[in-house]
Amino acid sequence: MAPQAFKKPPQAPPLFTGTPQSILEDTRRLLDKTKRIEDKLVAEVNPQDASFQNVMLPMAIDENEGGLETHIIGFYQSVSTDQELRDASTEAEKLMDDFSIESSMREDVFKLVDAALKRGEQLDAESQRLLEKAHKDYIRSGLGLPAGPKRDRYKEIKKRLSQLSIIFSKNLNEEVGGIWFTPEELEGVPKDVVSSFAKGEGENAGKLRMTFKYPDVIPTTKYAKNIATRKKAYIENENKLPQNIPIFREVMLLRDEAARLLGYPNHATFVIEDKMAKTPKLVDDFLGDLRTRLTKGGESERKVLSKMKEQEMKSTGQEFDGHYFLWDNRYYDRLMLEKDYSLDQEQLAEWFPLETSIRGMLTIFETLFGMTFVEVTGNDRSTISPSGKGDDIVWHPDVQVFSVWDSEDQGSDFVGYLYLDLHPRPGKYGHAANFNLQPGFTQANGTRRCPVTALVCNFSKPTPKKPSLLKHNEVTTLFHELGHGIHDLVSKTHYSRFHGTNVVRDFVEAPSQMLENWCWTPSQLKALSHHYSSLSPEYEKAWREQAGKDAPKPETQLPDKMISDLVKTKHVNDALANLRQLHFGIFDMTIHEPKSHAEVESFKFTEMYNKLNYDICHLDSPAQLGGNYEWGHGQTTFGHLLGGYDAGYYGYLFSQVYSTDMFYTVFKKDPMNPKEGRRYRHLVLEKGGSQDEMETLKNFLGREPNGDAFYKELGLA
């Protein structure tokens, strides 16, 4: 990506100047405005006169405009360094959720929407979809129940579920636990990782503190030679949030009660009926079939890894007891890649500095989709800031901002803003995700409101001797999340409700999963790579000190042999990796498909989570040493299940069927074909959720999607 000359966008970026007081005031103002609009509709529109224009459109415009503020208000809790601001953001989200529940159960407004739908007007397809979705949402929100105790109980449950989900997520984001290890216990963990650990004082003098944040705990379980260290890191990470145990249980009980109140047999049936899968049976059959196909391969992989463990233990004079544990898997998986495939992840990372990798990825998107990314820095930030202060358009000094434009062949129009927040810090969201900060939509005057999107990740911070370097799986994660960001940016819908990634959960991952294939394409790996030693004289000097004065200077781009070795590893231990995903998906479905409410009351969630893990993956745990399955509470860290993926985690595997089909059919022969890239942009990404997702797929593929490519890619065809 060649540096692009700055040009002032026609739309200013948002300001991130909220205070604990202001965001609560803004929240109440926005909610009051929405209530006034709803009250006005009820007061002025008779059901016999109700139409899309006088009922649905005013509410859609309010939703469009409100999203410009509400998304950012809720975003502060995931990124702010100010505890009071995070708390206010959480409180604001509670207010918004409570209001949303009340609003969704207003029978007087529903009667108008119902009358507008029954009017049967000839509307454009997206407006018709909005009207139908809104109507169904009212029914699914409890208005199918007669007024009285049942409806009141349903509303009470919805409010309580909202509160519990917010607390669960806040506990995850603000978790600050860790373990003090001696340097000897951390033998094998890369120096770059260990050097970032806090150094102990007093009773912990001489020790180093591993936190449970991804950049700490994953390398520790992946590289620590000491089995006891890996075990301690793994088990304590599973047990880091005991306060979420009762929350998780209460949520499952309430979801089941709510579904039964609405007449559904369970929560899964309620959730899945408006997804692509439509029924839990289809999901269960899909997961069960995949489990059957993968089990033999998983057992073979486990035996090979277990043999590797046995050989290593014998070579160091230790006795092998026949167990291959959960906390062994990252370590021996990595060891196999190094020994059998000559793949050293630490060495490979030297060719993927974060900054050059981002530039390389943006170049790919520029070429494929007809886009231009211009980083906004220094005084240019002040130029575009509505306040005149450049610092006001970011929430933290680490954050990067890009203005995004169409390329010349696409019309050179402004597309939106992309924000990158890539390093961990206290109180920040702990995983990798894309957040929409402002949706795109058609404004009341007919002009386009462009979107604002943010990537929030947790990659290791640069040091004086090295930039932030990405492992290959982190390169893939970054590309995946950028894919969501691009989906968010290029979407063009009339209504914000359908903007960008606002598609059904079992399709939403498909566009990003498809783009992951570029991270395994030799030509694109070459283009993405750039050895960090050539970035500056300081880095070259530091590399020389580490490699030795006689070491040959590395190639600037990743050598062909390393690319070849890397590509060969794409499906190494793939069965075990997919069985792990099946564990999450099957656990999710199991707890949301009880035969009765009494059954969900009897569920021992911790035991179920760990036993199911063993039954599916056959990786040993303390239970195989004579203990029970209560050894760790992994479900309490499973943010997806309280973050919108309930009875929906299957979507990660389910959408791979679509993503693989799209890649094999259109891009596999020529991944950088700009004609097909632009066709993908306009037929898939641009549509957002404005039309049925199956229609989107059929329009792009020219046929119904199928699973042939998916099973072929996994070697299961």
XYZ file of C-alpha atoms in Angstrom:
717
model
C 0.000 0.000 0.000
C 1.699 3.139 -1.168
C 1.167 6.098 1.188
C -1.810 8.045 -0.083
C -1.972 11.840 -0.063
C -4.322 13.184 2.580
C -7.617 14.607 1.411
C -10.335 15.920 3.684
C -13.336 13.588 3.813
C -16.814 15.048 3.254
C -17.926 13.552 6.579
C -16.206 14.272 9.890
C -15.181 11.387 12.162
C -16.907 10.954 15.529
C -15.561 12.477 18.733
C -14.517 10.334 21.695
C -14.811 13.018 24.341
C -17.512 11.395 26.446
C -17.424 11.708 30.224
C -19.230 9.525 32.766
C -21.815 12.265 33.158
C -22.216 13.169 29.475
C -22.772 9.662 28.140
C -25.539 8.995 30.665
C -27.140 12.343 29.808
C -26.841 11.556 26.084
C -28.369 8.123 26.632
C -31.397 9.548 28.429
C -31.799 12.225 25.729
C -31.759 9.618 22.947
C -34.202 7.327 24.741
C -36.537 10.242 25.471
C -36.476 11.183 21.794
C -37.388 7.649 20.717
C -40.213 7.486 23.258
C -41.598 10.805 22.031
C -41.601 9.498 18.435
C -43.443 6.327 19.467
C -45.940 8.297 21.575
C -46.551 10.678 18.663
C -47.264 7.779 16.299
C -49.806 6.313 18.694
C -51.452 9.694 19.241
C -51.631 10.747 15.584
C -51.991 7.599 13.458
C -55.151 5.485 13.394
C -54.605 1.783 12.624
C -56.814 2.035 9.514
C -54.478 4.751 8.177
C -51.228 3.043 9.181
C -48.654 2.702 6.418
C -44.934 2.178 6.034
C -44.482 5.903 5.448
C -46.238 7.140 8.562
C -45.375 4.322 11.009
C -42.271 2.359 10.089
C -40.248 5.093 8.390
C -40.187 7.548 11.346
C -38.972 4.751 13.629
C -36.367 3.616 11.062
C -35.013 7.175 10.727
C -34.777 7.431 14.520
C -32.942 4.092 14.657
C -30.546 5.244 11.925
C -29.713 8.514 13.654
C -29.607 7.060 17.157
C -26.993 4.500 16.120
C -24.563 7.334 15.386
C -24.344 7.901 19.151
C -25.478 4.721 20.924
C -22.818 2.429 19.459
C -20.028 4.665 20.737
C -21.687 5.084 24.129
C -21.627 1.293 24.550
C -18.134 1.001 23.055
C -16.385 2.886 25.868
C -16.791 -0.071 28.245
C -14.618 -2.189 25.930
C -11.750 0.252 25.350
C -11.591 3.107 27.863
C -8.743 3.274 30.381
C -11.039 5.211 32.742
C -12.872 2.890 35.142
C -15.607 5.478 35.786
C -16.203 5.916 32.061
C -16.361 2.141 31.554
C -18.849 1.861 34.414
C -20.975 4.694 32.985
C -20.899 2.996 29.563
C -22.096 -0.234 31.166
C -24.837 1.634 33.004
C -25.851 3.347 29.748
C -26.067 -0.028 28.021
C -28.363 -1.264 30.788
C -30.602 1.790 30.303
C -30.685 1.229 26.529
C -31.430 -2.480 26.895
C -34.215 -1.875 29.421
C -35.749 0.761 27.175
C -35.435 -1.540 24.152
C -37.320 -4.273 26.013
C -40.084 -1.861 27.029
C -40.267 -0.467 23.505
C -40.399 -3.910 21.893
C -43.404 -4.791 24.093
C -45.513 -1.693 23.321
C -48.767 -3.179 22.114
C -50.063 0.206 20.952
C -47.108 0.621 18.561
C -47.303 -3.027 17.478
C -50.946 -2.563 16.435
C -49.814 0.173 14.048
C -46.984 -1.948 12.628
C -49.368 -4.886 12.271
C -51.874 -2.683 10.419
C -49.142 -1.284 8.163
C -48.038 -4.812 7.242
C -51.601 -5.942 6.548
C -52.099 -2.920 4.307
C -50.048 -4.816 1.712
C -48.424 -1.810 0.077
C -46.056 -2.218 -2.853
C -42.719 -1.392 -1.209
C -39.129 -1.735 -2.337
C -37.615 -5.060 -1.223
C -35.549 -3.651 1.654
C -38.441 -1.641 3.103
C -40.702 -4.704 2.905
C -38.043 -6.753 4.685
C -37.740 -4.078 7.403
C -41.499 -4.075 7.978
C -41.717 -7.871 8.132
C -38.690 -8.175 10.457
C -40.025 -5.471 12.784
C -43.417 -7.183 12.939
C -41.863 -10.535 13.781
C -39.592 -8.947 16.396
C -42.621 -7.630 18.302
C -44.131 -11.116 18.399
C -40.822 -12.697 19.458
C -40.552 -10.024 22.154
C -43.649 -11.337 23.912
C -46.555 -9.612 22.200
C -47.813 -12.997 21.012
C -48.658 -13.604 24.666
C -51.923 -12.265 26.086
C -51.570 -9.245 28.356
C -51.221 -10.384 31.956
C -48.909 -12.414 34.208
C -47.153 -14.392 31.431
C -46.293 -11.314 29.393
C -45.163 -9.473 32.527
C -42.956 -12.401 33.515
C -41.461 -12.499 30.013
C -40.547 -8.807 30.215
C -39.038 -9.355 33.661
C -36.903 -12.226 32.314
C -35.686 -10.191 29.324
C -34.551 -7.349 31.579
C -32.782 -9.696 33.955
C -31.044 -11.501 31.064
C -29.797 -8.170 29.742
C -28.348 -7.242 33.136
C -26.680 -10.633 33.583
C -25.088 -10.597 30.116
C -23.643 -7.123 30.716
C -22.175 -8.148 34.101
C -20.755 -11.392 32.637
C -19.029 -9.476 29.836
C -17.753 -6.780 32.203
C -16.224 -9.459 34.440
C -14.432 -10.886 31.388
C -13.090 -7.523 30.218
C -11.907 -6.392 33.632
C -10.404 -9.686 34.805
C -6.927 -8.985 36.250
C -5.743 -12.370 37.556
C -2.370 -13.969 37.002
C 0.250 -16.405 38.304
C 3.731 -15.760 39.700
C 6.294 -18.115 38.141
C 10.024 -18.449 38.694
C 12.221 -17.933 35.608
C 13.039 -21.666 35.744
C 9.348 -22.555 35.549
C 9.088 -20.435 32.411
C 11.953 -22.167 30.604
C 11.184 -22.352 26.883
C 8.787 -19.392 26.809
C 10.159 -16.829 24.311
C 12.240 -14.054 25.884
C 10.112 -11.387 24.192
C 7.079 -12.741 26.026
C 8.749 -13.208 29.412
C 10.342 -9.749 29.278
C 6.837 -8.223 29.238
C 5.829 -10.006 32.481
C 5.705 -7.872 35.649
C 8.648 -8.452 37.992
C 7.858 -9.444 41.574
C 8.762 -7.722 44.802
C 8.579 -8.792 48.442
C 7.346 -12.364 48.717
C 7.330 -12.600 44.908
C 10.858 -11.239 44.495
C 12.634 -13.012 41.648
C 9.369 -14.181 40.107
C 7.506 -13.071 36.981
C 3.745 -12.598 36.639
C 1.886 -14.211 33.758
C -1.561 -12.641 33.315
C -4.493 -14.457 31.752
C -4.488 -12.112 28.743
C -3.948 -13.846 25.404
C -0.415 -12.526 24.721
C 0.715 -14.049 28.064
C -1.186 -17.264 28.661
C -1.153 -18.705 25.131
C 2.642 -18.530 24.600
C 3.133 -19.931 28.106
C 1.017 -23.026 27.404
C 2.578 -23.287 23.941
C 6.265 -23.051 24.866
C 6.811 -23.806 28.570
C 8.866 -27.015 28.842
C 7.779 -27.558 32.430
C 4.617 -29.705 32.466
C 3.588 -28.321 35.855
C 3.792 -24.771 34.491
C 1.571 -25.587 31.528
C -0.906 -27.379 33.788
C -1.063 -24.538 36.295
C -1.455 -21.891 33.558
C -4.181 -23.883 31.788
C -6.257 -24.838 34.833
C -6.074 -21.473 36.571
C -7.029 -19.746 33.326
C -10.137 -21.947 33.185
C -10.927 -20.967 36.791
C -10.220 -17.225 36.551
C -13.868 -16.076 36.783
C -15.685 -17.919 39.593
C -18.082 -14.958 39.883
C -19.500 -15.916 36.473
C -20.561 -19.421 37.621
C -23.934 -18.402 39.149
C -24.516 -15.868 36.344
C -24.090 -18.549 33.680
C -26.503 -20.867 35.474
C -29.170 -18.221 35.964
C -28.967 -17.177 32.308
C -29.558 -20.748 31.100
C -32.551 -21.171 33.397
C -34.102 -17.866 32.348
C -33.575 -18.452 28.618
C -35.332 -21.784 28.852
C -38.223 -20.331 30.863
C -38.622 -17.468 28.376
C -38.687 -19.783 25.350
C -41.329 -21.987 26.965
C -43.449 -18.946 27.819
C -43.530 -18.113 24.080
C -44.532 -21.682 23.226
C -41.182 -22.991 22.029
C -39.862 -26.362 23.259
C -36.492 -24.789 24.146
C -34.275 -21.736 23.623
C -32.432 -23.272 20.642
C -35.666 -23.631 18.658
C -36.536 -19.998 19.417
C -33.123 -18.715 18.310
C -32.563 -20.833 15.207
C -35.973 -20.447 13.528
C -34.916 -17.206 11.817
C -31.345 -18.300 11.007
C -30.174 -20.035 7.834
C -30.318 -23.438 9.559
C -33.997 -22.875 10.565
C -34.205 -25.866 12.990
C -32.057 -27.328 15.819
C -32.347 -30.733 14.132
C -30.463 -29.522 11.082
C -27.762 -28.062 13.354
C -27.516 -31.200 15.490
C -27.313 -33.388 12.383
C -24.594 -31.178 10.891
C -22.520 -31.190 14.085
C -23.088 -34.910 14.661
C -22.085 -35.827 11.111
C -18.954 -33.690 11.328
C -18.071 -35.259 14.688
C -18.387 -38.751 13.184
C -16.206 -37.802 10.207
C -13.531 -36.171 12.387
C -13.298 -38.661 15.269
C -10.980 -41.159 13.568
C -8.618 -38.419 12.393
C -8.609 -36.861 15.851
C -7.679 -40.166 17.449
C -4.809 -40.645 14.974
C -3.513 -37.127 15.631
C -3.732 -37.608 19.389
C -1.753 -40.860 19.212
C 1.057 -39.215 17.221
C 1.228 -36.256 19.618
C 1.116 -38.577 22.625
C 4.025 -40.569 21.180
C 5.945 -37.321 20.763
C 5.311 -36.524 24.431
C 6.497 -39.976 25.459
C 9.720 -39.615 23.465
C 10.458 -36.171 24.879
C 9.852 -37.281 28.461
C 12.062 -40.350 28.103
C 14.833 -38.252 26.549
C 14.820 -36.021 29.639
C 14.712 -38.905 32.114
C 11.039 -38.523 33.018
C 8.519 -41.324 33.262
C 5.598 -41.201 30.805
C 2.304 -42.211 32.417
C 0.356 -42.607 29.161
C -1.674 -39.418 29.587
C -1.928 -36.722 26.939
C -3.527 -33.716 28.623
C -5.422 -30.635 27.514
C -2.463 -28.514 28.629
C -0.108 -30.611 26.487
C -1.844 -29.944 23.201
C -0.609 -26.453 22.283
C 2.931 -27.412 23.298
C 3.209 -30.625 21.266
C 1.237 -29.248 18.332
C 3.843 -26.468 18.124
C 6.690 -28.960 18.606
C 5.389 -31.129 15.767
C 5.276 -28.132 13.421
C 8.891 -27.334 14.295
C 10.257 -30.888 14.116
C 8.260 -32.468 11.321
C 7.535 -29.414 9.187
C 10.563 -27.214 9.911
C 8.181 -24.492 11.019
C 9.478 -22.241 13.773
C 6.637 -19.868 14.623
C 8.957 -17.457 16.423
C 11.272 -17.263 13.413
C 8.343 -17.007 11.004
C 6.960 -14.062 12.991
C 10.100 -12.053 12.139
C 8.623 -11.593 8.648
C 5.276 -10.322 9.936
C 5.743 -7.027 11.787
C 2.305 -5.732 12.689
C 2.562 -2.432 10.805
C 3.823 -3.870 7.506
C 1.320 -6.743 7.766
C -1.537 -4.259 8.092
C -0.264 -2.287 5.111
C -0.013 -5.501 3.108
C -3.538 -6.540 4.027
C -4.979 -3.163 3.129
C -3.187 -3.379 -0.222
C -4.917 -6.711 -0.865
C -8.297 -5.134 -0.122
C -7.433 -2.130 -2.310
C -6.609 -4.408 -5.249
C -9.523 -6.799 -4.820
C -12.361 -4.503 -3.855
C -11.408 -1.177 -5.420
C -10.664 0.772 -2.229
C -8.059 3.253 -0.976
C -6.940 3.593 2.658
C -5.380 6.867 3.825
C -3.941 6.918 7.340
C -4.819 10.135 9.162
C -1.984 11.316 11.409
C -0.584 14.422 13.083
C -2.117 17.763 12.113
C -4.432 16.087 9.607
C -6.390 14.697 12.554
C -7.011 18.222 13.814
C -8.064 19.266 10.308
C -10.900 16.734 10.202
C -11.835 16.781 13.905
C -15.168 18.530 14.596
C -13.564 20.012 17.724
C -10.370 21.051 15.944
C -8.391 18.761 18.264
C -6.831 15.679 16.721
C -6.729 13.799 20.030
C -10.521 14.004 20.263
C -11.102 11.656 17.311
C -9.408 8.695 19.057
C -10.083 7.072 22.442
C -6.423 6.191 23.155
C -3.034 7.370 21.840
C -2.286 3.892 20.388
C -5.274 4.059 18.035
C -4.751 4.460 14.270
C -7.327 6.112 11.988
C -7.795 5.638 8.238
C -10.129 7.459 5.898
C -11.393 4.982 3.302
C -12.265 5.808 -0.291
C -13.397 4.086 -3.463
C -10.653 3.650 -6.039
C -10.908 5.629 -9.292
C -12.632 2.801 -11.160
C -15.258 2.666 -8.382
C -15.908 6.428 -8.458
C -13.433 7.835 -5.857
C -16.239 8.430 -3.342
C -15.717 8.509 0.413
C -16.502 5.126 2.022
C -15.989 5.659 5.775
C -13.475 5.497 8.624
C -11.451 2.519 9.860
C -9.958 2.515 13.376
C -7.311 0.067 14.628
C -6.733 -0.508 18.377
C -4.285 -3.383 18.437
C -2.468 -3.746 21.791
C -3.627 -4.928 25.241
C -4.114 -2.610 28.213
C -5.978 -2.825 31.534
C -9.766 -2.849 31.261
C -9.770 -3.418 27.503
C -11.767 -6.086 25.671
C -9.487 -9.113 25.780
C -9.959 -10.867 22.453
C -10.106 -9.779 18.802
C -13.295 -8.265 17.393
C -14.758 -5.755 14.990
C -17.059 -3.075 16.433
C -19.363 -0.884 14.376
C -19.106 2.631 15.819
C -21.486 4.358 13.423
C -23.691 2.561 10.879
C -24.126 3.501 7.261
C -27.586 4.314 5.864
C -29.525 6.561 3.507
C -30.307 9.813 5.297
C -33.734 11.471 5.282
C -32.519 13.933 2.621
C -31.439 11.059 0.358
C -27.683 11.437 0.874
C -25.394 8.669 2.109
C -24.237 8.480 5.721
C -20.919 6.607 5.711
C -19.968 4.071 8.386
C -17.255 4.087 11.043
C -15.764 0.753 12.153
C -13.089 -0.366 14.618
C -10.849 -3.392 15.020
C -10.024 -4.131 18.650
C -7.241 -6.696 19.095
C -4.587 -7.698 21.631
C -1.290 -8.252 19.827
C 1.992 -7.982 21.715
C 3.406 -4.486 22.101
C 6.603 -3.383 20.311
C 9.831 -3.170 22.305
C 12.882 -0.945 21.702
C 14.569 -3.877 19.926
C 11.620 -5.347 18.025
C 8.335 -4.187 16.535
C 5.177 -6.109 17.364
C 5.596 -9.401 15.490
C 2.676 -11.623 14.495
C 2.564 -15.412 14.586
C 0.901 -16.829 11.492
C -2.316 -17.589 13.383
C -2.350 -13.930 14.467
C -1.905 -12.843 10.845
C -4.969 -14.951 10.046
C -6.919 -13.479 12.982
C -6.071 -9.936 11.895
C -7.100 -10.658 8.308
C -10.345 -12.246 9.545
C -11.275 -9.267 11.721
C -10.279 -6.828 8.967
C -12.665 -8.807 6.776
C -15.502 -7.947 9.171
C -14.322 -4.335 9.063
C -14.414 -4.268 5.257
C -17.909 -5.822 5.330
C -18.907 -3.003 7.685
C -17.320 -0.334 5.481
C -18.541 -1.251 1.998
C -22.099 -2.202 2.940
C -24.722 0.012 1.309
C -28.174 -0.410 2.803
C -31.008 2.088 3.195
C -31.580 1.178 6.838
C -28.970 0.800 9.573
C -30.739 -2.307 10.874
C -29.363 -4.207 7.860
C -25.986 -2.484 7.679
C -22.757 -4.453 7.259
C -22.451 -7.484 9.498
C -26.104 -7.255 10.616
C -26.814 -10.595 8.966
C -27.932 -13.884 10.522
C -25.390 -15.388 12.926
C -24.809 -18.556 10.921
C -23.719 -16.508 7.914
C -21.925 -13.552 9.513
C -18.551 -15.323 9.731
C -18.559 -16.568 6.129
C -17.187 -13.431 4.418
C -14.277 -13.180 6.866
C -13.617 -16.924 6.875
C -13.351 -16.845 3.101
C -10.701 -14.126 3.284
C -8.570 -16.272 5.637
C -7.630 -18.316 2.569
C -5.415 -15.434 1.389
C -3.217 -16.101 4.449
C -2.435 -19.555 3.021
C -1.846 -18.450 -0.578
C 1.918 -18.432 -1.396
C 1.821 -15.274 -3.523
C -0.050 -13.337 -0.833
C 2.140 -14.629 2.006
C 5.106 -13.341 0.035
C 3.423 -9.974 -0.512
C 2.400 -9.636 3.144
C 5.832 -10.439 4.552
C 8.668 -8.038 5.380
C 11.526 -8.957 7.713
C 11.635 -6.548 10.622
C 15.429 -6.105 10.479
C 15.094 -4.077 7.274
C 12.641 -1.609 8.833
C 15.263 0.489 10.641
C 18.981 0.527 11.529
C 18.025 0.007 15.200
C 16.063 -3.135 14.408
C 18.846 -4.435 12.154
C 21.359 -3.934 14.961
C 19.090 -5.713 17.469
C 18.541 -8.603 15.054
C 22.298 -8.912 14.493
C 22.915 -9.059 18.249
C 20.428 -11.903 18.535
C 21.371 -13.843 15.392
C 25.149 -13.461 15.669
C 27.564 -11.391 13.629
C 28.194 -14.185 11.103
C 24.518 -14.928 10.420
C 23.507 -14.177 6.796
C 21.193 -11.187 6.405
C 17.618 -12.465 6.026
C 15.686 -11.984 2.820
C 13.320 -9.021 2.993
C 10.341 -11.169 2.002
C 9.553 -14.599 3.361
C 11.718 -17.226 1.597
C 9.928 -19.659 -0.708
C 11.042 -22.669 1.372
C 9.449 -21.211 4.526
C 6.271 -20.403 2.597
C 6.136 -23.963 1.284
C 6.716 -25.384 4.783
C 4.005 -23.150 6.213
C 1.385 -24.016 3.588
C 1.966 -27.741 4.246
C 0.859 -27.216 7.845
C -2.576 -25.807 7.026
C -4.376 -28.999 8.026
C -1.864 -30.469 10.486
C -3.811 -31.617 13.557
C -6.895 -30.144 11.893
C -9.196 -32.873 13.176
C -8.347 -32.063 16.802
C -8.725 -28.338 16.131
C -12.175 -28.858 14.603
C -13.206 -31.283 17.333
C -12.417 -28.489 19.795
C -14.803 -26.232 17.866
C -17.359 -29.038 17.914
C -17.018 -29.213 21.701
C -18.009 -25.558 21.950
C -20.830 -25.942 19.426
C -22.283 -29.154 20.869
C -22.069 -27.837 24.451
C -23.918 -24.710 23.315
C -26.676 -26.767 21.673
C -26.914 -29.270 24.557
C -27.510 -26.644 27.237
C -30.062 -24.848 25.055
C -32.033 -27.980 24.083
C -33.245 -29.505 27.376
C -36.283 -31.766 27.104
C -37.935 -29.980 30.015
C -37.349 -27.068 32.357
C -36.718 -29.577 35.125
C -33.847 -30.979 33.051
C -32.113 -27.616 32.683
C -32.524 -27.122 36.441
C -30.660 -30.394 36.968
C -27.805 -29.532 34.597
C -24.336 -29.513 36.154
C -22.830 -27.086 33.652
C -19.193 -27.408 34.725
C -19.328 -31.202 34.635
C -21.115 -31.139 31.277
C -18.602 -28.722 29.775
C -15.549 -30.754 30.802
C -16.989 -34.233 30.213
C -18.215 -33.269 26.759
C -14.745 -31.917 25.997
C -13.232 -35.301 26.896
C -15.912 -37.303 25.066
C -15.345 -35.328 21.859
C -11.611 -34.578 21.889
C -10.275 -37.383 24.138
C -7.676 -35.118 25.686
C -7.081 -36.032 29.323
C -7.837 -33.754 32.263
C -7.690 -34.097 36.070
C -10.780 -36.331 35.742
C -8.612 -39.008 34.109
C -6.273 -38.880 37.116
C -9.030 -40.018 39.456
C -10.659 -36.634 40.015
C -14.067 -35.476 38.823
C -15.168 -33.192 36.003
C -15.520 -30.168 38.291
C -11.825 -29.249 37.894
C -12.353 -26.085 35.815
C -15.152 -23.706 34.864
C -14.321 -22.991 31.214
C -17.922 -22.062 30.432
C -17.535 -18.965 32.621
C -14.985 -17.550 30.167
C -17.095 -18.460 27.102
C -18.103 -14.899 26.223
C -19.817 -15.932 22.987
C -22.641 -17.693 24.804
C -23.700 -14.502 26.571
C -22.595 -12.209 23.752
C -25.093 -13.106 21.025
C -23.908 -16.562 19.953
C -26.288 -18.529 22.201
C -27.525 -21.565 20.254
C -25.377 -20.023 17.543
C -21.761 -21.054 18.074
C -22.339 -23.767 15.465
C -22.313 -20.846 13.015
C -18.506 -20.761 12.972
C -18.418 -24.258 11.416
C -21.710 -23.916 9.539
C -20.632 -20.735 7.758
C -17.390 -22.437 6.685
C -19.535 -24.476 4.323
C -20.471 -21.222 2.563
C -17.047 -19.561 2.835
C -15.219 -22.567 1.377
C -17.776 -22.912 -1.409
C -17.303 -19.237 -2.351
C -13.503 -19.477 -2.295
C -13.238 -22.719 -4.296
C -15.837 -21.641 -6.841
C -14.683 -18.075 -7.484
C -11.242 -17.272 -6.033
C -9.136 -20.435 -5.665
C -7.688 -20.274 -9.193
C -6.960 -16.551 -9.075
C -7.259 -15.058 -5.549
C -6.316 -11.543 -6.682
C -8.760 -11.270 -9.580
C -10.024 -7.670 -9.235
C -13.096 -8.315 -11.379
C -14.284 -11.125 -9.099
C -13.251 -9.132 -6.021
C -15.454 -6.232 -7.060
C -18.288 -8.625 -7.907
C -17.958 -10.102 -4.405
C -17.964 -6.612 -2.920
C -21.158 -5.597 -4.709
C -23.131 -8.871 -4.582
C -22.209 -10.065 -1.066
C -20.597 -7.439 1.163
C -22.595 -4.468 -0.078
C -25.929 -6.163 0.580
C -25.439 -6.564 4.342
C -28.637 -8.067 5.732
C -30.909 -6.198 3.314
C -31.907 -9.406 1.547
C -32.156 -13.068 2.464
C -28.634 -14.456 2.897
C -29.393 -17.518 0.777
C -30.383 -15.194 -2.072
C -27.060 -13.360 -1.620
C -25.138 -16.644 -1.887
C -27.076 -17.874 -4.911
C -26.593 -14.580 -6.741
C -22.839 -14.749 -6.179
C -22.313 -18.463 -6.849
C -24.860 -18.733 -9.638
C -26.378 -21.778 -7.883
C -27.403 -23.160 -4.498
C -24.423 -23.481 -2.103
C -23.286 -26.985 -1.116
C -20.824 -28.647 1.270
C -18.590 -30.367 -1.300
C -15.708 -27.884 -1.053
C -15.933 -27.795 2.760
C -15.494 -31.538 3.154
C -12.874 -31.655 0.411
C -10.836 -28.924 2.147
C -10.933 -30.886 5.408
C -9.915 -34.086 3.614
C -13.259 -35.679 4.494
C -14.857 -35.886 1.056
